[in-house]
Amino acid sequence: MTKRALALVLALSMSVGIVLSGCTDSGSTSSAGGDTASGGGGSSGATDVGSFDDIEFPDDLPKEIIMSDGLDYSYDDLTERYSLEIISTNYGAAALEAKDDVVNQWLSDKFNMDITLTAPTGEDYQTVLSARFAANDYPDIIQLPSREYGFTLSEQGLLLDARNVYPYLLHSNNYTTKNMIKWSTNSSNNEIPFITKYAIQDGVWGFVVRQDWLEALDMEYPTTKDEVLEFAKAVTFNDPDGNGKDDTYFMTGGGEGKGWGMLGGFETMFGNPAAHVEDGELSHPYFNGTRKAFLSFIKELNDAGVLAPDWFTKNWDQSWGDASNDMISMCWFPAGTFEVQVVTKNDEDKNIDNFKKWAYYQNAPIEGGKFGATGNPGYMWAFTKEKFEGQDGKLKRVAHMIDTMTIGGENYFQTIQNSIPEVYEAAGMDVNADGRVWGYTDDNKSFYISDVGDKMLTQEQSDAQAPNGIWQMWGLCTSYQIDYEDPAADEFTKAKVKSGNTGRTVINSYDRWSNDGLLVTLSGEAAEASVANTDWILAQEYAFITGTRSLDDWDAYMQEWLSKGGKEIIQQSAEQLGVEVPDYAK
């Protein structure tokens, strides 16, 4: 068996397909009846994909990876060849020419296209785009630098309404939530000027606690505010490490005086942190008790003396240093990174027993609490009218390609993290197929792609192909990613990887708030006030926590906030959410 075949067998053996026919597990309808999307350029009798209005986008991102197995792309006959230019930002190096880019060659071959990828630096990006449009030199697809820029181009009549694209994204629609669609809709003309889906990294932070200290204190993981406070005092004052010294604390900050750092993990534990509609009325965290409850809790911790010294002014490195030096009992941290920085002190401490000290728990530590919303939009990709209006066959082809690059799609691994051996071999390059593994876990909740043993590429090849990583902006989603558990690794590495993967799995299963924050986008005076008041708000909140301003003064503080532009913020929030403006903001 060839190296390529071995790699493919490994990938397939660890992949469990879910046949999708119409409606998927996430609730997103892949095809439906009713008016069809505009046709042309396809085979006679091509799939009726339905219209945009037929698509039932999910409320939230799926907890498990949905596979594209069984989807019918016969709407695209693949016979006519098209040219396509994509313009996007880069990772510090310009895109490779098509003749040198193995991923470009793979996609061009699979989808019968001549693809040009143009990728200016981020600093020059919007200038380059504006110059291209000013010169009527339109690329086919552009990565938008901001939603507002896309709305402006939409209002100038330059972009295709994405309602014409989504019906062909049979797989990607499983990862595009209702709120993402609302967020993408331009209220001035009701067009959706770009497509989007999950962000590359979304919802990867979680709580991890000193399990050995819980056991030493004969306590269980806290799930109520009172239990958290009891645990916080016990680990601070009852010598959980048994060294006879007063040198342990509950938590620290790490926001460097600009935020709450690790303590920010509690910001979602007292209610929905976003303005939202409840019982037909606007519910804002400043006026429904949510924000005050969070600050009151941090004040209780501060008053009890259970936070590490200088918790507010410490920077991030100092805060995780507290954790790695056995000073604090609970962290808010991304799994995987936690194992490297905290547990192993950047791999300087290779004591396997250290992994037994910490544990991840699925439950929120405060009753009624949930974790932060996921479903944040990823990159925004706009189709220019000049290149796609009346070009239905080309539109179907490009949508087909994009759909397969989504997680769970047939070209996902081929287009992320510098690709897989078969792509290089198809381009005539000799690579080490045994040096890379990839696949989905048996439960479809995670994926991995990793070099093991000898590298897939030589250093020279790796340097030459590094820019092809630009392609992963179409599909990479690290929220579902774990590290490969290599059976040939040493015991320390195995323990580190297993701990990080356990944490990622727990974090991915968190009960979360819906992403209501996508439904309100401030503009004008409201946006200016939101930015201008950032430092003032932080100063007031810190004063409440430290007691230099009494929380009994909260109502007066809210009046001050309203007078500093808060009224405009509330008014815009109510308008965009379709409810009456509360009396306090009229």
Coordinates of C-alpha atoms in Angstrom, one line a residue:
M1 CA 0.0 0.0 0.0
T2 CA 1.4 3.5 -0.9
K3 CA 2.0 6.2 1.7
R4 CA -0.8 8.2 0.1
A5 CA -3.2 5.2 0.4
L6 CA -2.2 4.6 4.0
A7 CA -2.9 8.3 4.9
L8 CA -6.3 8.1 3.2
V9 CA -7.3 4.9 4.9
L10 CA -6.3 6.5 8.3
A11 CA -8.4 9.6 7.6
L12 CA -11.4 7.6 6.4
S13 CA -11.2 5.0 9.2
M14 CA -11.5 7.8 11.8
S15 CA -14.4 9.6 10.0
V16 CA -18.0 8.7 10.6
G17 CA -20.3 10.0 7.8
I18 CA -23.7 11.5 8.5
V19 CA -25.9 11.2 5.4
L20 CA -27.7 14.5 4.9
S21 CA -30.9 14.5 3.0
G22 CA -32.8 17.7 3.2
C23 CA -32.7 18.3 6.9
T24 CA -29.6 17.8 9.1
D25 CA -29.2 17.2 12.8
S26 CA -28.6 21.0 13.3
G27 CA -32.0 21.8 11.8
S28 CA -30.6 23.5 8.7
T29 CA -32.5 22.5 5.6
S30 CA -30.2 21.6 2.8
S31 CA -32.8 21.5 0.0
A32 CA -36.4 22.3 -0.1
G33 CA -39.3 22.9 -2.4
G34 CA -40.8 26.2 -3.6
D35 CA -39.3 28.7 -6.0
T36 CA -35.9 27.6 -7.1
A37 CA -32.7 29.6 -7.1
S38 CA -32.0 31.2 -10.4
G39 CA -30.9 28.5 -12.8
G40 CA -28.8 28.4 -16.0
G41 CA -25.5 26.8 -16.8
G42 CA -26.3 23.5 -15.1
S43 CA -27.4 20.1 -16.4
S44 CA -31.0 19.6 -17.4
G45 CA -32.8 18.1 -14.4
A46 CA -30.3 19.6 -12.0
T47 CA -31.1 19.5 -8.3
D48 CA -33.9 21.8 -7.1
V49 CA -32.0 23.5 -4.3
G50 CA -34.9 25.7 -3.3
S51 CA -34.9 29.4 -2.6
F52 CA -33.3 31.4 0.2
D53 CA -36.6 31.6 2.0
D54 CA -36.8 27.9 2.2
I55 CA -33.6 27.6 4.2
E56 CA -34.0 26.9 7.9
F57 CA -30.8 28.3 9.4
P58 CA -30.0 26.9 12.8
D59 CA -30.3 28.9 16.1
D60 CA -26.9 27.9 17.3
L61 CA -23.7 26.3 15.9
P62 CA -23.9 22.5 16.1
K63 CA -22.2 20.7 19.0
E64 CA -21.0 18.0 16.6
I65 CA -19.3 18.3 13.2
I66 CA -21.8 17.7 10.5
M67 CA -20.6 15.7 7.5
S68 CA -21.4 16.6 3.9
D69 CA -21.8 12.9 2.9
G70 CA -24.8 12.4 0.6
L71 CA -25.3 16.0 -0.5
D72 CA -26.3 16.4 -4.1
Y73 CA -24.3 19.0 -6.0
S74 CA -25.8 18.1 -9.4
Y75 CA -26.9 21.7 -9.7
D76 CA -23.3 22.2 -11.0
D77 CA -22.5 20.3 -14.2
L78 CA -18.8 21.0 -14.0
T79 CA -18.3 21.0 -17.8
E80 CA -17.7 24.6 -18.6
R81 CA -14.4 26.1 -17.4
Y82 CA -14.4 29.4 -15.5
S83 CA -11.8 32.0 -14.4
L84 CA -12.0 33.3 -10.8
E85 CA -10.1 35.9 -8.9
I86 CA -10.3 35.9 -5.1
I87 CA -8.8 38.8 -3.2
S88 CA -8.1 38.5 0.5
T89 CA -5.6 39.4 3.2
N90 CA -2.5 37.3 3.8
Y91 CA -0.6 35.9 6.7
G92 CA 2.5 38.1 6.2
A93 CA 3.5 36.7 2.7
A94 CA 1.9 37.3 -0.6
A95 CA -0.1 34.5 -2.2
L96 CA 1.7 32.1 -4.3
E97 CA 1.3 32.0 -8.1
A98 CA -1.2 29.4 -9.2
K99 CA 1.7 27.3 -10.7
D100 CA 3.4 27.1 -7.3
D101 CA 0.3 26.8 -5.0
V102 CA -0.7 23.1 -4.6
V103 CA -4.0 24.0 -3.0
N104 CA -4.9 26.3 -5.8
Q105 CA -4.0 23.6 -8.3
W106 CA -6.1 21.1 -6.4
L107 CA -9.2 23.3 -6.4
S108 CA -8.7 24.4 -10.0
D109 CA -8.5 20.8 -11.1
K110 CA -11.4 19.6 -9.0
F111 CA -13.7 22.4 -10.0
N112 CA -12.6 23.1 -13.6
M113 CA -11.5 26.6 -12.9
D114 CA -8.5 28.9 -13.4
I115 CA -8.1 30.5 -10.0
T116 CA -6.1 33.5 -9.1
L117 CA -5.6 34.3 -5.4
T118 CA -4.5 37.9 -4.7
A119 CA -3.6 38.7 -1.1
P120 CA -2.2 42.2 -0.2
T121 CA -1.0 42.8 3.3
G122 CA -3.6 43.8 6.0
E123 CA -2.2 47.4 6.2
D124 CA -2.8 48.0 2.5
Y125 CA -5.8 45.9 2.0
Q126 CA -8.7 48.4 2.0
T127 CA -6.7 50.8 0.0
V128 CA -6.0 48.2 -2.6
L129 CA -9.7 47.2 -2.7
S130 CA -10.8 50.8 -3.1
A131 CA -8.4 51.4 -5.9
R132 CA -9.6 48.3 -7.7
F133 CA -13.2 49.4 -7.5
A134 CA -12.4 53.0 -8.4
A135 CA -10.7 51.7 -11.6
N136 CA -13.6 49.3 -12.4
D137 CA -11.1 46.5 -12.0
Y138 CA -13.4 44.1 -10.2
P139 CA -12.2 40.8 -8.6
D140 CA -14.8 38.1 -8.5
I141 CA -14.8 37.5 -4.7
I142 CA -13.5 39.8 -2.0
Q143 CA -12.8 39.3 1.6
L144 CA -14.4 42.3 3.2
P145 CA -12.3 44.3 5.7
S146 CA -15.4 45.2 7.7
R147 CA -19.2 44.7 7.6
E148 CA -19.6 48.5 7.1
Y149 CA -17.4 48.4 4.0
G150 CA -19.5 45.7 2.6
F151 CA -22.7 47.6 3.3
T152 CA -21.2 50.7 1.6
L153 CA -20.4 48.6 -1.6
S154 CA -23.9 47.1 -1.4
E155 CA -25.5 50.5 -1.3
Q156 CA -23.4 51.5 -4.4
G157 CA -24.9 48.5 -6.2
L158 CA -21.6 46.7 -6.5
L159 CA -22.2 43.4 -4.7
L160 CA -24.5 40.4 -5.4
D161 CA -27.2 39.8 -2.8
A162 CA -26.1 36.6 -0.9
R163 CA -29.6 35.4 -1.1
N164 CA -28.6 34.2 -4.5
V165 CA -25.6 32.3 -3.1
Y166 CA -26.9 30.6 0.1
P167 CA -29.3 28.1 -1.6
Y168 CA -26.2 26.5 -3.2
L169 CA -24.3 26.2 0.1
L170 CA -26.0 23.0 1.1
H171 CA -23.4 22.1 3.8
S172 CA -22.2 25.5 4.9
N173 CA -25.7 26.5 5.9
N174 CA -25.5 24.1 8.8
Y175 CA -22.9 26.5 10.3
T176 CA -24.6 29.8 9.5
T177 CA -27.0 30.8 12.3
K178 CA -30.2 32.9 12.1
N179 CA -28.4 35.7 14.0
M180 CA -25.5 35.6 11.5
I181 CA -27.9 36.2 8.7
K182 CA -29.6 39.0 10.6
W183 CA -26.1 40.5 11.4
S184 CA -25.3 40.3 7.7
T185 CA -28.4 42.1 6.5
N186 CA -28.0 45.7 5.4
S187 CA -31.0 47.5 6.9
S188 CA -30.7 50.4 4.4
N189 CA -31.6 48.2 1.4
N190 CA -32.4 44.8 3.0
E191 CA -29.6 43.2 1.0
I192 CA -27.2 40.5 2.4
P193 CA -24.0 41.7 0.7
F194 CA -21.8 38.8 1.7
I195 CA -21.7 35.2 3.0
T196 CA -20.3 34.2 6.3
K197 CA -20.1 31.3 8.7
Y198 CA -18.2 30.3 11.9
A199 CA -15.1 32.2 13.0
I200 CA -11.8 30.3 12.9
Q201 CA -11.6 30.5 16.7
D202 CA -14.8 30.8 18.7
G203 CA -15.7 29.7 22.3
V204 CA -12.4 28.1 23.3
W205 CA -12.1 29.5 26.8
G206 CA -13.2 27.6 29.9
F207 CA -12.8 27.2 33.6
V208 CA -10.2 24.8 35.0
V209 CA -9.9 24.1 38.7
R210 CA -7.3 22.6 41.1
Q211 CA -8.7 19.2 41.6
D212 CA -6.1 18.2 44.2
W213 CA -7.1 21.2 46.3
L214 CA -10.7 20.2 46.1
E215 CA -9.8 16.8 47.3
A216 CA -7.5 18.1 50.1
L217 CA -10.3 20.3 51.4
D218 CA -12.9 17.5 51.0
M219 CA -15.0 19.8 48.7
E220 CA -16.8 19.3 45.4
Y221 CA -16.6 21.5 42.4
P222 CA -18.8 24.6 43.1
T223 CA -22.0 25.1 41.2
T224 CA -23.6 28.0 43.1
K225 CA -22.4 31.4 44.1
D226 CA -22.3 30.5 47.7
E227 CA -20.3 27.4 47.0
V228 CA -17.8 29.5 44.9
L229 CA -17.3 31.9 47.8
E230 CA -16.9 29.0 50.3
F231 CA -14.3 27.4 48.0
A232 CA -12.6 30.7 47.4
K233 CA -12.2 31.2 51.2
A234 CA -11.1 27.6 51.8
V235 CA -8.3 27.6 49.2
T236 CA -7.1 31.0 50.5
F237 CA -7.1 30.4 54.2
N238 CA -7.1 26.7 54.8
D239 CA -3.6 25.8 53.3
P240 CA -4.8 23.5 50.6
D241 CA -1.3 22.6 49.5
G242 CA -0.2 21.8 53.0
N243 CA 3.0 23.8 53.0
G244 CA 2.1 25.7 56.1
K245 CA 2.4 29.1 54.3
D246 CA -0.2 31.8 53.6
D247 CA 0.5 31.8 49.8
T248 CA -2.6 30.5 48.0
Y249 CA -5.6 32.4 46.6
F250 CA -8.8 31.7 44.7
M251 CA -8.1 33.6 41.4
T252 CA -6.3 36.4 39.8
G253 CA -7.0 38.9 37.0
G254 CA -4.5 39.6 34.4
G255 CA -6.2 42.4 32.5
E256 CA -3.3 44.8 33.1
G257 CA -5.7 47.4 34.5
K258 CA -7.7 47.4 31.3
G259 CA -10.2 44.6 32.1
W260 CA -10.9 41.7 34.3
G261 CA -8.6 39.1 32.8
M262 CA -9.4 35.6 34.2
L263 CA -12.3 37.0 36.3
G264 CA -14.0 37.9 33.0
G265 CA -15.1 34.3 32.8
F266 CA -17.8 35.2 35.4
E267 CA -19.3 37.9 33.2
T268 CA -21.9 35.6 31.7
M269 CA -22.7 33.8 35.0
F270 CA -25.4 36.2 36.1
G271 CA -27.6 36.6 33.0
N272 CA -27.4 37.2 29.3
P273 CA -24.6 39.9 28.9
A274 CA -26.1 41.3 25.7
A275 CA -29.1 43.5 25.2
H276 CA -32.0 41.3 24.1
V277 CA -35.8 41.0 24.0
E278 CA -37.5 39.5 27.0
D279 CA -41.3 39.3 27.2
G280 CA -41.6 41.7 24.3
E281 CA -39.4 44.4 26.0
L282 CA -35.8 45.5 25.9
S283 CA -33.7 43.8 28.5
H284 CA -30.3 45.5 29.0
P285 CA -27.6 44.1 31.3
Y286 CA -27.2 47.6 32.9
F287 CA -30.9 47.8 33.8
N288 CA -31.9 44.2 34.5
G289 CA -29.4 43.5 37.3
T290 CA -27.0 41.3 35.3
R291 CA -24.0 43.7 35.3
K292 CA -24.6 44.8 38.8
A293 CA -24.7 41.2 40.0
F294 CA -21.4 40.4 38.3
L295 CA -19.7 43.4 39.9
S296 CA -21.2 42.6 43.3
F297 CA -19.8 39.1 43.1
I298 CA -16.3 40.3 42.2
K299 CA -16.6 42.8 45.1
E300 CA -17.4 39.9 47.5
L301 CA -14.3 38.1 46.3
N302 CA -12.2 41.3 46.7
D303 CA -13.6 42.1 50.1
A304 CA -12.9 38.5 51.3
G305 CA -9.3 38.9 50.4
V306 CA -9.3 35.8 48.2
L307 CA -7.8 37.3 45.0
A308 CA -4.1 37.3 44.4
P309 CA -2.2 40.5 45.2
D310 CA -2.3 43.1 42.4
W311 CA -5.0 41.0 40.6
F312 CA -6.3 44.0 38.6
T313 CA -2.9 45.5 37.5
K314 CA -1.1 42.3 36.7
N315 CA -0.6 41.5 33.0
W316 CA -1.5 38.2 31.4
D317 CA 1.9 36.6 31.7
Q318 CA 2.0 37.4 35.4
S319 CA -1.4 36.0 36.0
W320 CA -0.7 32.6 34.4
G321 CA 2.6 32.7 36.2
D322 CA 0.5 32.8 39.5
A323 CA -1.2 29.6 38.3
S324 CA 1.9 27.8 37.2
N325 CA 3.5 28.6 40.6
D326 CA 0.7 27.0 42.5
M327 CA -0.8 30.2 43.8
I328 CA -4.4 30.1 42.5
S329 CA -7.1 27.5 42.4
M330 CA -9.1 28.4 39.3
C331 CA -8.3 29.7 35.9
W332 CA -10.2 31.0 32.8
F333 CA -8.0 29.8 30.0
P334 CA -8.1 28.1 26.5
A335 CA -7.5 24.4 26.8
G336 CA -4.3 23.2 25.2
T337 CA -2.7 26.5 25.8
F338 CA -3.3 26.0 29.5
E339 CA -1.4 22.7 29.5
V340 CA 1.6 24.4 27.8
Q341 CA 1.8 27.6 29.8
V342 CA 0.4 26.7 33.2
V343 CA 0.8 23.0 33.8
T344 CA 4.2 22.5 32.2
K345 CA 5.6 26.1 32.4
N346 CA 6.2 26.1 28.7
D347 CA 7.4 22.5 28.8
E348 CA 10.1 23.3 31.5
D349 CA 8.3 21.1 34.0
K350 CA 7.7 17.6 32.6
N351 CA 6.2 16.0 35.7
I352 CA 3.3 14.0 34.5
D353 CA 1.6 14.2 37.9
N354 CA 1.1 17.9 37.4
F355 CA -1.8 17.1 35.0
K356 CA -3.6 15.4 37.8
K357 CA -3.7 18.7 39.7
W358 CA -6.2 20.4 37.4
A359 CA -9.7 19.4 36.1
Y360 CA -12.2 20.8 33.6
Y361 CA -15.9 20.7 34.5
Q362 CA -18.9 21.1 32.2
N363 CA -21.2 22.8 34.6
A364 CA -21.2 26.5 35.2
P365 CA -19.9 27.4 38.7
I366 CA -22.8 29.8 39.4
E367 CA -26.4 28.7 39.5
G368 CA -28.3 29.8 36.4
G369 CA -25.1 30.8 34.7
K370 CA -24.2 30.0 31.1
F371 CA -21.1 30.5 29.1
G372 CA -20.4 33.1 26.4
A373 CA -22.2 32.9 23.1
T374 CA -20.6 31.3 20.1
G375 CA -21.7 31.7 16.5
N376 CA -19.6 34.7 15.8
P377 CA -19.3 35.4 12.1
G378 CA -16.1 34.4 10.4
Y379 CA -14.6 36.1 7.4
M380 CA -17.0 38.0 5.1
W381 CA -16.9 37.0 1.5
A382 CA -18.6 39.2 -1.1
F383 CA -19.4 38.3 -4.7
T384 CA -19.2 41.3 -7.1
K385 CA -22.2 41.9 -9.4
E386 CA -19.9 42.7 -12.3
K387 CA -18.6 39.1 -12.2
F388 CA -21.6 37.1 -11.2
E389 CA -24.8 38.8 -12.3
G390 CA -26.2 36.8 -15.1
Q391 CA -23.4 34.2 -14.7
D392 CA -25.4 31.6 -12.9
G393 CA -23.2 28.6 -14.0
K394 CA -20.2 30.3 -12.5
L395 CA -22.0 31.2 -9.3
K396 CA -23.0 27.6 -8.8
R397 CA -19.5 26.4 -9.5
V398 CA -17.9 28.8 -6.9
A399 CA -20.6 28.1 -4.3
H400 CA -20.0 24.3 -4.8
M401 CA -16.3 24.8 -4.2
I402 CA -16.8 26.9 -1.1
D403 CA -19.2 24.5 0.3
T404 CA -16.8 21.6 0.2
M405 CA -14.1 23.7 2.0
T406 CA -16.4 23.9 5.1
I407 CA -15.6 21.6 8.1
G408 CA -17.0 18.2 7.3
G409 CA -16.8 18.9 3.6
E410 CA -14.9 16.8 1.1
N411 CA -12.1 19.4 0.6
Y412 CA -11.8 20.5 4.2
F413 CA -8.5 18.9 5.2
Q414 CA -7.2 19.6 1.7
T415 CA -7.5 23.3 2.3
I416 CA -6.5 23.9 5.9
Q417 CA -3.2 24.1 7.8
N418 CA -1.0 23.6 4.7
S419 CA -3.1 20.7 3.4
I420 CA -2.5 16.9 3.2
P421 CA -0.1 14.7 1.2
E422 CA -2.5 13.8 -1.6
V423 CA -2.7 17.5 -2.6
Y424 CA 1.0 17.8 -2.9
E425 CA 1.3 14.4 -4.7
A426 CA -1.4 15.5 -7.2
A427 CA 0.9 18.5 -8.0
G428 CA 3.8 16.2 -8.6
M429 CA 5.6 16.9 -5.4
D430 CA 7.3 14.1 -3.4
V431 CA 6.3 14.4 0.3
N432 CA 6.4 12.2 3.4
A433 CA 2.8 10.9 3.5
D434 CA 3.6 9.1 6.8
G435 CA 4.4 12.4 8.4
R436 CA 0.9 13.7 8.7
V437 CA -2.4 12.3 10.0
W438 CA -5.8 13.8 9.8
G439 CA -9.4 12.8 10.5
Y440 CA -12.5 13.1 12.7
T441 CA -13.0 11.5 16.0
D442 CA -15.5 8.6 16.1
D443 CA -18.2 10.8 17.8
N444 CA -17.8 13.6 15.2
K445 CA -17.3 16.1 17.9
S446 CA -13.7 16.9 16.9
F447 CA -11.1 16.8 14.2
Y448 CA -7.3 16.7 14.2
I449 CA -4.6 17.4 11.6
S450 CA -1.0 17.0 12.7
D451 CA 2.5 16.2 11.7
V452 CA 3.9 13.2 13.6
G453 CA 7.3 11.6 13.6
D454 CA 9.0 12.9 10.4
K455 CA 7.5 16.0 9.0
M456 CA 5.3 15.8 5.9
L457 CA 7.4 18.5 4.1
T458 CA 11.1 19.3 4.2
Q459 CA 12.0 22.7 5.6
E460 CA 12.6 24.0 2.1
Q461 CA 9.2 22.8 1.0
S462 CA 7.5 24.1 4.1
D463 CA 9.0 27.6 3.6
A464 CA 8.0 27.6 -0.1
Q465 CA 4.4 26.5 0.6
A466 CA 3.7 28.5 3.7
P467 CA 1.6 31.1 1.9
N468 CA -1.0 28.5 0.9
G469 CA -2.3 28.8 4.4
I470 CA -4.4 31.7 3.1
W471 CA -6.8 29.1 1.9
Q472 CA -7.8 28.0 5.4
M473 CA -9.6 31.3 5.9
W474 CA -12.5 29.6 4.0
G475 CA -13.0 26.7 6.3
L476 CA -10.7 26.3 9.4
C477 CA -12.6 26.1 12.7
T478 CA -10.4 25.4 15.7
S479 CA -13.4 25.4 18.0
Y480 CA -13.8 21.7 17.0
Q481 CA -10.1 20.9 16.8
I482 CA -8.1 18.6 19.1
D483 CA -4.5 17.5 19.0
Y484 CA -3.7 14.1 17.6
E485 CA -3.0 11.6 20.3
D486 CA 0.1 9.9 18.8
P487 CA 0.5 6.4 20.2
A488 CA 4.2 6.6 19.6
A489 CA 4.7 9.8 21.6
D490 CA 6.5 9.8 25.0
E491 CA 4.3 9.5 28.2
F492 CA 4.7 13.2 29.0
T493 CA 3.5 14.3 25.6
K494 CA 0.6 11.8 25.7
A495 CA -0.5 13.2 29.1
K496 CA -0.3 16.8 27.9
V497 CA -2.2 16.2 24.7
K498 CA -4.9 14.1 26.5
S499 CA -5.4 16.9 29.1
G500 CA -5.8 19.6 26.5
N501 CA -8.2 17.5 24.4
T502 CA -10.3 16.7 27.5
G503 CA -10.6 20.4 28.2
R504 CA -11.5 21.2 24.6
T505 CA -14.2 18.6 24.6
V506 CA -15.7 20.0 27.9
I507 CA -15.6 23.6 26.6
N508 CA -17.3 22.6 23.3
S509 CA -20.1 21.1 25.3
Y510 CA -20.8 24.2 27.5
D511 CA -24.4 25.5 27.7
R512 CA -24.2 29.0 26.2
W513 CA -26.2 32.1 25.8
S514 CA -27.6 32.8 22.3
N515 CA -25.6 35.3 20.3
D516 CA -28.0 38.2 20.8
G517 CA -25.1 40.6 20.6
L518 CA -25.2 40.2 16.8
L519 CA -28.6 41.8 16.6
V520 CA -27.5 45.2 17.7
T521 CA -24.9 47.3 15.9
L522 CA -24.4 50.8 17.1
S523 CA -23.8 53.7 14.8
G524 CA -23.5 57.5 15.0
E525 CA -23.7 59.1 18.4
A526 CA -24.4 55.8 20.1
A527 CA -21.2 54.1 18.6
E528 CA -19.1 57.2 19.5
A529 CA -20.5 57.1 23.1
S530 CA -19.8 53.4 23.4
V531 CA -16.1 54.0 22.5
A532 CA -15.6 57.2 24.3
N533 CA -17.0 55.9 27.6
T534 CA -14.9 52.7 27.8
D535 CA -12.3 54.0 30.2
W536 CA -14.9 55.9 32.3
I537 CA -17.0 52.8 32.7
L538 CA -14.0 50.6 33.7
A539 CA -13.1 53.2 36.3
Q540 CA -16.6 53.3 37.7
E541 CA -16.8 49.5 37.8
Y542 CA -13.5 49.2 39.5
A543 CA -14.6 51.7 42.1
F544 CA -17.7 49.6 42.8
I545 CA -15.6 46.5 43.2
T546 CA -13.1 48.2 45.5
G547 CA -15.7 50.0 47.5
T548 CA -14.6 53.6 46.7
R549 CA -18.1 53.9 45.2
S550 CA -21.0 52.2 46.9
L551 CA -23.2 49.8 44.9
D552 CA -26.1 51.6 46.5
D553 CA -25.2 54.3 44.0
W554 CA -25.9 52.1 41.0
D555 CA -29.1 54.0 39.9
A556 CA -27.2 57.3 40.0
Y557 CA -24.4 55.7 37.9
M558 CA -27.0 54.5 35.4
Q559 CA -28.3 58.1 35.1
E560 CA -24.8 59.3 34.5
W561 CA -24.3 56.6 31.8
L562 CA -27.5 57.6 30.1
S563 CA -26.4 61.3 30.0
K564 CA -23.1 60.3 28.4
G565 CA -24.7 58.8 25.4
G566 CA -26.4 55.8 27.0
K567 CA -29.9 57.0 25.9
E568 CA -28.8 56.8 22.3
I569 CA -27.4 53.3 22.9
I570 CA -30.7 52.1 24.4
Q571 CA -32.8 53.8 21.7
Q572 CA -30.8 52.2 18.9
S573 CA -30.8 48.8 20.7
A574 CA -34.6 49.0 21.0
E575 CA -35.1 50.1 17.5
Q576 CA -32.9 47.3 16.0
L577 CA -34.5 44.7 18.2
G578 CA -38.0 45.9 17.2
V579 CA -39.3 46.9 20.6
E580 CA -40.4 50.1 22.4
V581 CA -37.8 52.3 23.9
P582 CA -38.0 51.9 27.7
D583 CA -39.2 54.9 29.6
Y584 CA -35.9 55.5 31.3
A585 CA -34.2 56.2 27.9
K586 CA -36.9 58.4 26.3

